[in-house]
CSV table of C-alpha atoms in Angstrom, one decimal:
chain,number,residue,atom,x,y,z
A,53,UNK,CA,-18.3,-6.2,-21.5
A,54,UNK,CA,-14.7,-7.1,-22.2
A,55,UNK,CA,-11.8,-4.8,-22.2
A,56,UNK,CA,-9.7,-4.6,-25.4
A,57,UNK,CA,-6.1,-4.7,-24.2
A,58,UNK,CA,-3.2,-6.3,-26.2
A,59,UNK,CA,0.4,-6.9,-25.4
A,60,UNK,CA,2.3,-3.7,-26.2
A,61,UNK,CA,-0.6,-1.3,-25.5
A,62,UNK,CA,0.6,1.7,-23.5
A,63,UNK,CA,-0.8,3.6,-20.5
A,64,UNK,CA,-0.1,7.2,-19.8
A,65,UNK,CA,2.3,8.9,-19.5
A,66,UNK,CA,0.9,10.7,-16.5
A,67,UNK,CA,2.9,13.4,-14.8
A,68,UNK,CA,1.9,14.3,-11.3
A,69,UNK,CA,3.4,17.2,-9.2
A,70,UNK,CA,4.2,16.3,-5.6
A,71,UNK,CA,4.7,19.2,-3.1
A,72,UNK,CA,4.9,19.2,0.7
A,73,UNK,CA,1.2,20.1,0.6
A,74,UNK,CA,0.5,16.8,-1.3
A,75,UNK,CA,2.4,14.9,1.4
A,76,UNK,CA,0.4,16.6,4.2
A,77,UNK,CA,-2.9,15.8,2.4
A,78,UNK,CA,-1.9,12.2,1.8
A,79,UNK,CA,-0.8,11.8,5.5
A,80,UNK,CA,-4.2,13.0,6.7
A,81,UNK,CA,-6.1,11.0,4.2
A,82,UNK,CA,-4.1,7.7,4.7
A,83,UNK,CA,-3.4,8.1,8.4
A,84,UNK,CA,0.4,7.6,7.8
A,85,UNK,CA,2.0,10.3,10.0
A,86,UNK,CA,5.6,9.0,9.8
A,87,UNK,CA,7.5,12.2,10.4
A,88,UNK,CA,10.0,11.5,7.6
A,89,UNK,CA,7.2,12.6,5.3
A,90,UNK,CA,6.8,16.1,6.8
A,91,UNK,CA,9.9,16.9,9.0
A,92,UNK,CA,13.4,17.5,7.5
A,93,UNK,CA,14.8,17.0,11.0
A,94,UNK,CA,13.2,13.5,11.3
A,95,UNK,CA,14.4,12.7,7.7
A,96,UNK,CA,18.0,13.8,8.5
A,97,UNK,CA,18.0,11.5,11.6
A,98,UNK,CA,17.5,8.6,9.3
A,99,UNK,CA,20.2,9.7,7.0
A,100,UNK,CA,17.9,11.1,4.3
A,101,UNK,CA,18.7,14.4,2.6
A,102,UNK,CA,15.3,15.7,3.4
A,103,UNK,CA,11.6,14.9,3.5
A,104,UNK,CA,10.6,12.0,1.2
A,105,UNK,CA,7.2,11.0,-0.2
A,106,UNK,CA,5.3,8.1,1.2
A,107,UNK,CA,6.1,5.0,-0.8
A,108,UNK,CA,2.4,4.2,-0.8
A,109,UNK,CA,1.6,7.6,-2.3
A,110,UNK,CA,3.9,6.8,-5.2
A,111,UNK,CA,2.2,3.5,-5.6
A,112,UNK,CA,-1.3,5.2,-5.4
A,113,UNK,CA,-0.3,7.7,-8.1
A,114,UNK,CA,1.1,4.9,-10.3
A,115,UNK,CA,-2.2,3.2,-9.9
A,116,UNK,CA,-4.1,6.4,-10.7
A,117,UNK,CA,-2.5,6.3,-14.2
A,118,UNK,CA,-4.2,2.9,-14.7
A,119,UNK,CA,-7.6,3.6,-13.2
A,120,UNK,CA,-7.8,6.9,-15.2
A,121,UNK,CA,-7.2,4.9,-18.4
A,122,UNK,CA,-9.6,2.1,-17.5
A,123,UNK,CA,-12.4,4.4,-16.2
A,124,UNK,CA,-12.2,3.3,-12.6
A,125,UNK,CA,-10.9,0.6,-10.2
A,126,UNK,CA,-13.5,-2.1,-11.0
A,127,UNK,CA,-11.2,-4.4,-13.1
A,128,UNK,CA,-8.1,-4.1,-10.9
A,129,UNK,CA,-7.4,-7.4,-9.2
A,130,UNK,CA,-3.7,-7.1,-8.2
A,131,UNK,CA,-0.8,-4.8,-7.8
A,132,UNK,CA,2.8,-5.2,-6.8
A,133,UNK,CA,5.8,-2.9,-6.4
A,134,UNK,CA,9.1,-2.7,-4.6
A,135,UNK,CA,10.0,0.6,-3.0
A,136,UNK,CA,13.3,1.0,-4.8
A,137,UNK,CA,14.4,4.7,-4.4
A,138,UNK,CA,13.1,7.4,-2.1
A,139,UNK,CA,11.3,10.4,-3.8
A,140,UNK,CA,12.7,13.6,-2.2
A,141,UNK,CA,10.2,16.5,-2.0
A,142,UNK,CA,12.0,19.8,-1.4
A,143,UNK,CA,10.2,22.6,0.3
A,144,UNK,CA,11.0,25.1,-2.4
A,145,UNK,CA,7.6,26.0,-3.8
A,146,UNK,CA,8.0,23.6,-6.7
A,147,UNK,CA,8.4,20.1,-5.1
A,148,UNK,CA,9.0,17.3,-7.6
A,149,UNK,CA,7.3,15.5,-10.4
A,150,UNK,CA,6.4,11.8,-10.7
A,151,UNK,CA,6.1,10.4,-14.2
A,152,UNK,CA,4.1,7.2,-14.7
A,153,UNK,CA,3.8,5.1,-17.8
A,154,UNK,CA,2.7,1.5,-18.4
A,155,UNK,CA,2.7,-1.2,-21.0
A,156,UNK,CA,0.7,-4.4,-21.3
A,157,UNK,CA,3.2,-7.2,-20.9
A,158,UNK,CA,0.9,-10.2,-21.0
A,159,UNK,CA,-2.7,-11.2,-21.5
A,160,UNK,CA,-3.7,-14.6,-20.3
A,161,UNK,CA,-6.7,-16.3,-18.6
A,162,UNK,CA,-8.8,-13.2,-18.7
A,163,UNK,CA,-6.2,-11.1,-16.9
A,164,UNK,CA,-3.8,-8.4,-18.4
A,165,UNK,CA,-0.6,-7.7,-16.7
A,166,UNK,CA,0.5,-4.1,-17.1
A,167,UNK,CA,4.1,-3.3,-16.2
A,168,UNK,CA,4.5,0.2,-14.8
A,169,UNK,CA,7.4,2.5,-14.7
A,170,UNK,CA,7.4,5.4,-12.1
A,171,UNK,CA,10.3,7.8,-12.4
A,172,UNK,CA,11.4,10.9,-10.5
A,173,UNK,CA,14.3,13.1,-11.8
A,174,UNK,CA,14.9,10.4,-14.4
A,175,UNK,CA,15.3,7.6,-11.8
A,176,UNK,CA,13.1,4.6,-11.4
A,177,UNK,CA,11.6,4.8,-7.9
A,178,UNK,CA,9.4,1.7,-8.0
A,179,UNK,CA,10.8,-1.8,-8.9
A,180,UNK,CA,9.0,-4.6,-10.7
A,181,UNK,CA,5.8,-2.5,-10.5
A,182,UNK,CA,2.9,-4.2,-12.1
A,183,UNK,CA,-0.9,-4.1,-12.1
A,184,UNK,CA,-3.3,-6.9,-13.0
A,185,UNK,CA,-6.7,-6.2,-14.5
A,186,UNK,CA,-9.5,-8.4,-15.6
A,187,UNK,CA,-10.2,-8.1,-19.3
A,188,UNK,CA,-13.2,-10.5,-19.7
B,1405,UNK,CA,13.6,-14.5,22.1
B,1406,UNK,CA,13.2,-12.1,19.2
B,1407,UNK,CA,11.3,-12.8,16.0
B,1408,UNK,CA,12.4,-16.0,14.2
B,1409,UNK,CA,11.1,-18.6,11.8
B,1410,UNK,CA,9.2,-20.1,14.7
B,1411,UNK,CA,6.8,-17.2,14.5
B,1412,UNK,CA,5.7,-18.0,10.9
B,1413,UNK,CA,2.0,-18.6,10.9
B,1414,UNK,CA,1.3,-16.5,14.0
B,1415,UNK,CA,-2.0,-14.7,13.5
B,1416,UNK,CA,-3.1,-11.8,15.6
B,1417,UNK,CA,-6.6,-10.9,16.7
B,1418,UNK,CA,-8.5,-8.8,14.0
B,1419,UNK,CA,-8.3,-5.1,14.3
B,1420,UNK,CA,-11.3,-2.9,15.0
B,1421,UNK,CA,-13.9,-2.6,12.1
B,1422,UNK,CA,-13.5,0.6,10.1
B,1423,UNK,CA,-16.3,2.3,8.2
B,1424,UNK,CA,-15.4,3.5,4.8
B,1425,UNK,CA,-17.3,6.8,4.6
B,1426,UNK,CA,-17.8,8.8,1.4
B,1427,UNK,CA,-15.9,11.7,3.1
B,1428,UNK,CA,-12.8,9.5,3.7
B,1429,UNK,CA,-12.9,8.2,0.1
B,1430,UNK,CA,-13.2,11.8,-1.3
B,1431,UNK,CA,-10.4,13.1,0.9
B,1432,UNK,CA,-8.1,10.2,-0.3
B,1433,UNK,CA,-8.9,10.8,-4.0
B,1434,UNK,CA,-8.3,14.6,-3.4
B,1435,UNK,CA,-4.9,13.8,-1.9
B,1436,UNK,CA,-4.0,11.9,-5.1
B,1437,UNK,CA,-5.3,14.8,-7.3
B,1438,UNK,CA,-7.8,12.4,-8.7
B,1439,UNK,CA,-11.1,14.2,-9.6
B,1440,UNK,CA,-12.8,11.1,-11.0
B,1441,UNK,CA,-16.5,11.3,-10.0
B,1442,UNK,CA,-16.5,7.5,-9.4
B,1443,UNK,CA,-14.8,8.3,-6.1
B,1444,UNK,CA,-17.5,10.8,-4.9
B,1445,UNK,CA,-20.9,10.4,-3.3
B,1446,UNK,CA,-22.8,7.9,-1.2
B,1447,UNK,CA,-22.2,5.1,-3.7
B,1448,UNK,CA,-18.5,5.9,-4.3
B,1449,UNK,CA,-16.0,3.2,-5.3
B,1450,UNK,CA,-12.7,3.4,-3.5
B,1451,UNK,CA,-9.2,4.0,-5.0
B,1452,UNK,CA,-7.4,0.7,-4.9
B,1453,UNK,CA,-4.6,1.6,-2.5
B,1454,UNK,CA,-7.0,3.2,0.1
B,1455,UNK,CA,-7.1,-0.1,1.8
B,1456,UNK,CA,-3.5,0.4,2.9
B,1457,UNK,CA,-4.6,2.5,5.9
B,1458,UNK,CA,-6.6,-0.5,7.2
B,1459,UNK,CA,-3.8,-2.9,6.5
B,1460,UNK,CA,-1.3,-0.7,8.2
B,1461,UNK,CA,-3.5,-0.3,11.3
B,1462,UNK,CA,-3.2,-4.1,11.7
B,1463,UNK,CA,0.6,-3.9,11.7
B,1464,UNK,CA,0.5,-2.4,15.2
B,1465,UNK,CA,-0.6,-5.7,16.7
B,1466,UNK,CA,2.6,-7.3,15.5
B,1467,UNK,CA,4.9,-4.4,16.6
B,1468,UNK,CA,3.1,-4.4,20.0
B,1469,UNK,CA,3.9,-8.1,20.6
B,1470,UNK,CA,6.6,-7.9,23.3
B,1471,UNK,CA,7.9,-11.4,22.4
B,1472,UNK,CA,9.0,-10.3,18.9
B,1473,UNK,CA,11.1,-7.3,20.0
B,1474,UNK,CA,10.3,-5.3,16.9
B,1475,UNK,CA,10.4,-1.5,16.5
B,1476,UNK,CA,8.6,0.3,13.8
B,1477,UNK,CA,11.3,3.0,13.8
B,1478,UNK,CA,13.9,0.4,12.7
B,1479,UNK,CA,11.7,-1.0,10.0
B,1480,UNK,CA,11.8,-0.4,6.3
B,1481,UNK,CA,8.8,-1.2,4.1
B,1482,UNK,CA,10.5,-3.0,1.2
B,1483,UNK,CA,7.6,-4.1,-1.0
B,1484,UNK,CA,3.8,-4.2,-1.2
B,1485,UNK,CA,1.4,-6.5,-3.0
B,1486,UNK,CA,-2.4,-6.3,-3.1
B,1487,UNK,CA,-5.0,-8.8,-4.4
B,1488,UNK,CA,-8.6,-7.6,-4.7
B,1489,UNK,CA,-11.6,-9.9,-4.9
B,1490,UNK,CA,-13.8,-6.9,-5.6
B,1491,UNK,CA,-13.4,-3.1,-5.4
B,1492,UNK,CA,-14.2,-1.6,-2.0
B,1493,UNK,CA,-17.2,0.7,-1.7
B,1494,UNK,CA,-18.2,3.5,0.5
B,1495,UNK,CA,-20.4,2.0,3.2
B,1496,UNK,CA,-18.2,-1.1,3.6
B,1497,UNK,CA,-17.3,-2.0,7.2
B,1498,UNK,CA,-13.8,-3.5,6.9
B,1499,UNK,CA,-11.7,-5.5,9.4
B,1500,UNK,CA,-8.0,-6.3,8.9
B,1501,UNK,CA,-6.2,-9.3,10.4
B,1502,UNK,CA,-2.4,-9.9,10.2
B,1503,UNK,CA,-0.5,-13.2,9.8
B,1504,UNK,CA,3.3,-13.5,9.8
B,1505,UNK,CA,4.1,-15.5,6.6
B,1506,UNK,CA,7.9,-15.3,6.5
B,1507,UNK,CA,10.9,-14.6,8.7
B,1508,UNK,CA,14.5,-14.8,7.5
B,1509,UNK,CA,17.4,-13.6,9.7
B,1510,UNK,CA,20.8,-12.5,8.3
B,1511,UNK,CA,23.3,-10.7,10.5
B,1512,UNK,CA,21.6,-7.9,12.3
B,1513,UNK,CA,18.6,-7.8,10.0
B,1514,UNK,CA,15.4,-9.8,9.6
B,1515,UNK,CA,13.3,-9.9,6.5
B,1516,UNK,CA,9.7,-10.3,7.6
B,1517,UNK,CA,6.7,-11.2,5.4
B,1518,UNK,CA,3.2,-10.5,6.5
B,1519,UNK,CA,-0.2,-11.0,5.0
B,1520,UNK,CA,-3.2,-8.8,6.1
B,1521,UNK,CA,-6.6,-10.2,5.2
B,1522,UNK,CA,-9.3,-7.5,4.9
B,1523,UNK,CA,-12.9,-8.7,5.3
B,1524,UNK,CA,-16.0,-6.5,4.7
B,1525,UNK,CA,-19.6,-6.3,5.8
B,1526,UNK,CA,-22.1,-3.8,4.5
B,1527,UNK,CA,-22.5,-1.2,7.3
B,1528,UNK,CA,-26.1,-0.6,6.4
B,1529,UNK,CA,-27.0,-4.3,6.5
B,1530,UNK,CA,-25.2,-4.6,9.8
B,1531,UNK,CA,-27.2,-1.7,11.2
B,1532,UNK,CA,-30.5,-3.2,10.0
B,1533,UNK,CA,-29.6,-6.7,11.4
B,1534,UNK,CA,-29.7,-8.3,7.9
B,1535,UNK,CA,-26.0,-8.7,7.4
B,1536,UNK,CA,-25.1,-12.1,5.8
B,1537,UNK,CA,-21.5,-12.2,7.2
B,1538,UNK,CA,-18.1,-10.9,6.3
B,1539,UNK,CA,-16.3,-11.8,3.0
B,1540,UNK,CA,-12.7,-11.4,2.2
B,1541,UNK,CA,-12.4,-8.5,-0.2
B,1542,UNK,CA,-8.6,-7.8,-0.3
B,1543,UNK,CA,-5.3,-9.2,0.8
B,1544,UNK,CA,-2.3,-6.9,1.5
B,1545,UNK,CA,1.1,-8.5,1.6
B,1546,UNK,CA,4.1,-6.6,2.8
B,1547,UNK,CA,7.8,-7.3,3.1
B,1548,UNK,CA,9.7,-5.5,5.9
B,1549,UNK,CA,13.4,-5.3,6.6
B,1550,UNK,CA,13.9,-4.9,10.3
B,1551,UNK,CA,17.3,-4.0,11.9
B,1552,UNK,CA,18.0,-5.2,15.4
B,1553,UNK,CA,19.5,-2.6,17.8
B,1554,UNK,CA,23.4,-2.7,17.9
B,1555,UNK,CA,24.7,-5.2,20.5
B,1556,UNK,CA,21.7,-7.5,19.8
B,1557,UNK,CA,23.2,-9.4,16.9
B,1558,UNK,CA,22.6,-13.1,17.2
B,1559,UNK,CA,25.8,-13.9,15.4
B,1560,UNK,CA,27.8,-11.8,17.9
B,1561,UNK,CA,29.4,-9.6,15.2
B,1562,UNK,CA,28.0,-6.3,16.3
């Protein structure tokens, strides 16, 4: 069964809340226990204003927008992103919000390239983010 | 001599095989707030970026190589690329192996490119002795920016 994706089709937007609890769960589930993702002290030592989200969590949530739209990960063949800006997650009971949206930029040779935009507080946190999915 | 272009092509021994259990997959999907039933149960598919934990476990071999004089604490993960030949599934027994693909030095920094190849076997087939061999299922490519400690600048400007 082929997938009907054309240039200009959009994905999302998906808005995902990120709290300190999200970071703890992701640390446990991924095995990434870098203290800058749970300790303000460790983050400050690296010159950060406070705890930041794992770059790979941001990437995983951006991907979630795509797999939700496509009904699963079966067609995903590639993904790329630069970690452009940190995503600060304050310990204030609210945390932050990541917003993800995508647009099909190209369909060629049975593969659609979806450009993704992930923003936090209006700033792009991933650079050149893109996902490639099989359409045939 | 610290890491340099001479180390491009160095491949480290593969890491330990890791079983993708349905429980690990569900915990990962839970952490993403993703309730899709496709990620639950004995036949679960795996969220695409789950494979990062196996890829990152292979980084250790490079950081532990005393010749390269690298420190994880002075390393920034600049970008990440994945290529999947097929989605991973619960019950896959996966093995990561790291190769250094690029090294560029500038001032006190090195930009380092690595490629981690992830191969899989079916755990049940391995247990029953009917395994037909490992196949590459994913490639995880990362770029790191590594800063050398002060006073260790090859250009002598520190």
